[in-house]
Coordinates of C-alpha atoms and ligand atoms in Angstrom, one line a residue:
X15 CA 12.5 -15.4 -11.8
X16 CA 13.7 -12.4 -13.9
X17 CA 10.3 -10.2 -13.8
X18 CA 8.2 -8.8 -11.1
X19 CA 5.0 -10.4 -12.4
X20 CA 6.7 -14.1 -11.9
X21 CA 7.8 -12.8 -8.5
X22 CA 5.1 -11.6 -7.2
X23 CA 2.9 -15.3 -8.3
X24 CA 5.7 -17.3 -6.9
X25 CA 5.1 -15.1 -3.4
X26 CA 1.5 -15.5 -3.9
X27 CA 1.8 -19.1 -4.4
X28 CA 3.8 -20.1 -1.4
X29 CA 1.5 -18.2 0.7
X30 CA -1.6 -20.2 -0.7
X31 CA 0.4 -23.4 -0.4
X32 CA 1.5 -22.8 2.6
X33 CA -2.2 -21.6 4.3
X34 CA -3.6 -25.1 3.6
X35 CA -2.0 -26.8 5.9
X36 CA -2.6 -23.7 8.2
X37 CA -6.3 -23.8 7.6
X38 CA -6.2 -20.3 6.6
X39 CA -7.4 -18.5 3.5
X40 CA -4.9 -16.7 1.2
X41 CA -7.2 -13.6 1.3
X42 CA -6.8 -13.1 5.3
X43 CA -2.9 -12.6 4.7
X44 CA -2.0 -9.0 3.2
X45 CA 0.8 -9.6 1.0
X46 CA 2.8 -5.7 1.6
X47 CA 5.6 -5.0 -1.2
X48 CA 8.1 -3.6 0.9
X49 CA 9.7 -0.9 -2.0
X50 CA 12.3 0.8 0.2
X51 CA 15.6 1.7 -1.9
X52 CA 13.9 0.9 -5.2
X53 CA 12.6 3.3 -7.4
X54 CA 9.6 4.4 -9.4
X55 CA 10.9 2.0 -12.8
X56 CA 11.3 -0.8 -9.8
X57 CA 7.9 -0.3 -8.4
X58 CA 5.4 0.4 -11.3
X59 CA 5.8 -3.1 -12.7
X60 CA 4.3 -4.6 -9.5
X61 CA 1.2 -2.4 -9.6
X62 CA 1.1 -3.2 -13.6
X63 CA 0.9 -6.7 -11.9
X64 CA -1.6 -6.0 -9.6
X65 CA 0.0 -5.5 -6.0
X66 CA -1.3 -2.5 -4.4
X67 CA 0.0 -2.6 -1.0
X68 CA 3.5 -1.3 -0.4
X69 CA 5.6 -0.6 3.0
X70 CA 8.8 2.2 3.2
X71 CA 11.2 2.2 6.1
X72 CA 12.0 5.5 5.8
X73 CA 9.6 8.7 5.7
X74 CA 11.9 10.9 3.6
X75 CA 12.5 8.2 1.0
X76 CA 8.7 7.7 0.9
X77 CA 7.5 11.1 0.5
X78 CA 10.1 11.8 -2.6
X79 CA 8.2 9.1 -4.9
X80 CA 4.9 8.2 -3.4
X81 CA 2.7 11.1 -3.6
X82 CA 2.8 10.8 -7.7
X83 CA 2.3 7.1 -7.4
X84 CA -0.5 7.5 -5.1
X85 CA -2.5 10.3 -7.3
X86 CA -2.2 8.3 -10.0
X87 CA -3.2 4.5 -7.7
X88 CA -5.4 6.0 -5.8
X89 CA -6.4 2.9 -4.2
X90 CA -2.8 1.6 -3.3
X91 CA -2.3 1.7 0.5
X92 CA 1.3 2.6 2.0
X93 CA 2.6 1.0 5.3
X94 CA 5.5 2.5 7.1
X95 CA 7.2 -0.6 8.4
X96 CA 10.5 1.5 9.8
X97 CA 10.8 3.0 13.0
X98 CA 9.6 6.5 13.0
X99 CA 11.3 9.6 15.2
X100 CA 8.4 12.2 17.0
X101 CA 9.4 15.0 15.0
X102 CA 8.1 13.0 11.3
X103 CA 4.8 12.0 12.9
X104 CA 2.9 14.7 11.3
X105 CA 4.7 13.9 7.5
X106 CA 3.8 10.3 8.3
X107 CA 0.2 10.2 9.2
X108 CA -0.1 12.7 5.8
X109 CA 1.2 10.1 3.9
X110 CA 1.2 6.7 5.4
X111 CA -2.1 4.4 5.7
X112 CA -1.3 2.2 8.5
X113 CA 1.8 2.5 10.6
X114 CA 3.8 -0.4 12.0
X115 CA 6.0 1.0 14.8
X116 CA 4.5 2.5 17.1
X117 CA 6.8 1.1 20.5
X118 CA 6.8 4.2 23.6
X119 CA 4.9 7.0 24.8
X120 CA 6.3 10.0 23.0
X121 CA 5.6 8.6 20.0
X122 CA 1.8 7.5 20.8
X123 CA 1.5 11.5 22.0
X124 CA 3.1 12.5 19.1
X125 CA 1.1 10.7 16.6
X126 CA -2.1 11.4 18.4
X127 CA -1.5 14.6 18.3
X128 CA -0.9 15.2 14.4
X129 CA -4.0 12.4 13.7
X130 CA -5.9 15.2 15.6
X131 CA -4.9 18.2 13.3
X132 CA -5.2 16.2 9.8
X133 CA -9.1 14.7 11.2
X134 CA -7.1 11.7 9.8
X135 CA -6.7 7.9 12.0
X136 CA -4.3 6.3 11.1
X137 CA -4.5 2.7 12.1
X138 CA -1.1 1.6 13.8
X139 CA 0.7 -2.2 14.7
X140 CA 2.5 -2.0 18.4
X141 CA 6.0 -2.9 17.3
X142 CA 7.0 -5.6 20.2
X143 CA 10.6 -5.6 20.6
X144 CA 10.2 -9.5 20.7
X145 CA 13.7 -11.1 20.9
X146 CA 14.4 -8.4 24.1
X147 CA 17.2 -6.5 21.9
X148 CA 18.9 -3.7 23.2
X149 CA 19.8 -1.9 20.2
X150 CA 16.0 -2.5 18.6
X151 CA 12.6 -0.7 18.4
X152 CA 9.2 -1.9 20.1
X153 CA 7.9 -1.9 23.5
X154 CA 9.4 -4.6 26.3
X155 CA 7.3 -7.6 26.5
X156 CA 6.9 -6.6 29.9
X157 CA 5.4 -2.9 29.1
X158 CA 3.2 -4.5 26.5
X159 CA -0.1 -4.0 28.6
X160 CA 0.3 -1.1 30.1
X161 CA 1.5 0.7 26.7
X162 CA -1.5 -1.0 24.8
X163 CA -4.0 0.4 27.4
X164 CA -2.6 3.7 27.0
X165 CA -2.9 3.4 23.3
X166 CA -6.3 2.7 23.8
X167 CA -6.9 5.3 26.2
X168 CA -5.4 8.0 23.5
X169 CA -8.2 6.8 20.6
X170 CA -5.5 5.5 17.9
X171 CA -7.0 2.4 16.4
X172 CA -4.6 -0.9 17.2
X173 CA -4.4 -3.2 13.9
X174 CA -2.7 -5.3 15.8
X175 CA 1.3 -6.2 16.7
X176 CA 4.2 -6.4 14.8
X177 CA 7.5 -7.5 15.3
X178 CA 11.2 -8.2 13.7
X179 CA 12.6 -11.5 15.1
X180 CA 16.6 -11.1 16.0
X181 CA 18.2 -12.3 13.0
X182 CA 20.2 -15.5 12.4
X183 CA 17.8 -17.0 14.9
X184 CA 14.8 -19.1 14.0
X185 CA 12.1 -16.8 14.2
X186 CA 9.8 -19.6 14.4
X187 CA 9.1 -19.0 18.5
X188 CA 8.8 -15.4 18.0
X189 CA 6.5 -15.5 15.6
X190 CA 4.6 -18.0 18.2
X191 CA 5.1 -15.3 20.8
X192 CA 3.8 -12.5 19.2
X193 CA 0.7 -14.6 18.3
X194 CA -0.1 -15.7 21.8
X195 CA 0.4 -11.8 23.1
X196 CA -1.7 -10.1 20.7
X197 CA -4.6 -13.1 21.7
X198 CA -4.0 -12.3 25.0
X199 CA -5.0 -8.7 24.2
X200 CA -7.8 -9.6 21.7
X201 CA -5.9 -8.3 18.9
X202 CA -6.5 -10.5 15.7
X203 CA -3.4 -8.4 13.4
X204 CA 0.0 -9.7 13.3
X205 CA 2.4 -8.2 11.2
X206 CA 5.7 -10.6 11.1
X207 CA 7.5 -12.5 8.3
X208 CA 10.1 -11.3 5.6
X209 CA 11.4 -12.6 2.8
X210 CA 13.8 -15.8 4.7
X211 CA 10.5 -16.8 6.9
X212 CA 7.5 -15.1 5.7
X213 CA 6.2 -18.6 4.6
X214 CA 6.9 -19.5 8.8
X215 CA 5.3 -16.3 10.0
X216 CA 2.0 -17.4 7.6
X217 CA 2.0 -20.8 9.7
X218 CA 2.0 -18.9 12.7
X219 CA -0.7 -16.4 12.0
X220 CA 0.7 -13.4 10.3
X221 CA -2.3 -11.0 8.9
X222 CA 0.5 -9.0 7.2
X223 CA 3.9 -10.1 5.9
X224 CA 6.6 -7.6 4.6
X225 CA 8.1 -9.0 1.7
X226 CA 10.9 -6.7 0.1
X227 CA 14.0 -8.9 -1.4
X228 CA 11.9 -11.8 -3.1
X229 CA 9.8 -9.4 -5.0
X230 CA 12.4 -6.8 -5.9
X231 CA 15.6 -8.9 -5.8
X232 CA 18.5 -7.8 -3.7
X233 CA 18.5 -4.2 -2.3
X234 CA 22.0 -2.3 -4.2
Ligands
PLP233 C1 13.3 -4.2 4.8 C2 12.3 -4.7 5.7 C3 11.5 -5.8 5.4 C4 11.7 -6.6 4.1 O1 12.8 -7.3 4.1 P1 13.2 -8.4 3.0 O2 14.1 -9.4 3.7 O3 13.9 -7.7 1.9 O4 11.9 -9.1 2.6 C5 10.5 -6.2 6.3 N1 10.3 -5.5 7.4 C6 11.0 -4.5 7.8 C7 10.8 -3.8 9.1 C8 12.1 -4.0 7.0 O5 12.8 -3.0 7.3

């Protein structure tokens, strides 16, 4: 696969295959191009192609080459899939369309708070940290409800959850995890699967899947 229009029909096409088994349909499964460390020449052949959804990990990164993307797509939609720090909230509810990590308190106050200035909402995933790692983002498992209901209470609209399984693991029982947690809260968004498993995370209900490496090839 040497060109991003292949690439993106061979993604396409495992996800189809993969959601009849699944009883799913393809169009219930956002494919998001996850574009971070590539640049403009890396990205505009996948809108030429059609994809229109893209995720960033890293606010900075994403607010030196989206903004001129956007004016001129105005219809693509940007997902910040990377944990974000309190003091960017503002920068990424001005940029970002839906953000995936939203895991503890500050952060929920902090976002709320810049939502209110812009008259913007933002919809956001509750990052799980699902494999209980120390050194990861999302909320415990076990502060799950209590941070959801406080979400709820502060008026940000919940897509759904989202998490990153530990690696070198099969992800497959996180992905189940994550799926039975969010139907335990009524959520119906699940934002799991990569590039090694997003094919998995489909079988398993994923609304979302962040592909980055199978679309762009391997990050420099
Ligand atoms: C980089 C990244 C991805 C995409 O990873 P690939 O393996 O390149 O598909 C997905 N989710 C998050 C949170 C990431 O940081």
């Amino acid at each position: 696969m040497d060109n991003a229009a292949a690439r993106l029909a061979e993604v396409h096409a495992n996800i189809a295959r993969v959601c009849k088994p699944a009883r799913r349909a393809p169009e219930d499964i956002t494919l998001i191009a996850v574009s971070k460390t590539h640049g403009p020449e890396a990205i505009q052949p996948l809108i030429d192609a059609g994809q229109r959804v893209f995720g960033e990990n890293r606010v900075q990164e994403a607010q030196g080459k989206w903004p001129a993307l956007k004016a001129a797509h105005p219809e693509i939609e940007l997902h910040l899939i990377g944990q974000l720090q309190s003091n960017k909230a503002r920068e990424a509810v001005a940029l970002f369309d839906c953000i995936h990590s939203l895991d503890r308190p500050s952060l929920l106050a902090a976002l709320t708070k810049a939502m209110d200035e812009a008259g913007r909402q933002v919809p956001c995933f509750v990052q799980v940290n699902i494999g209980n790692e120390p050194q990861k983002g999302g909320c415990p498992i076990a502060g799950l409800p209590a941070f959801l209901e406080q979400v709820r209470a502060a008026d940000v609209p919940v897509a759904g959850l989202m998490c990153i399984p530990p690696a070198d693991t099969e992800p497959a029982p996180f992905f189940a995890l994550l799926a039975k947690l969010a139907a335990d809260h009524g959520l119906s968004g699940l934002s799991m699967g990569m590039s090694g498993d997003y094919q998995t995370a489909v079988m398993l209900g994923a609304t979302h899947v962040r592909v980055g490496t199978a679309l762009f090839g391997a990050r420099g």
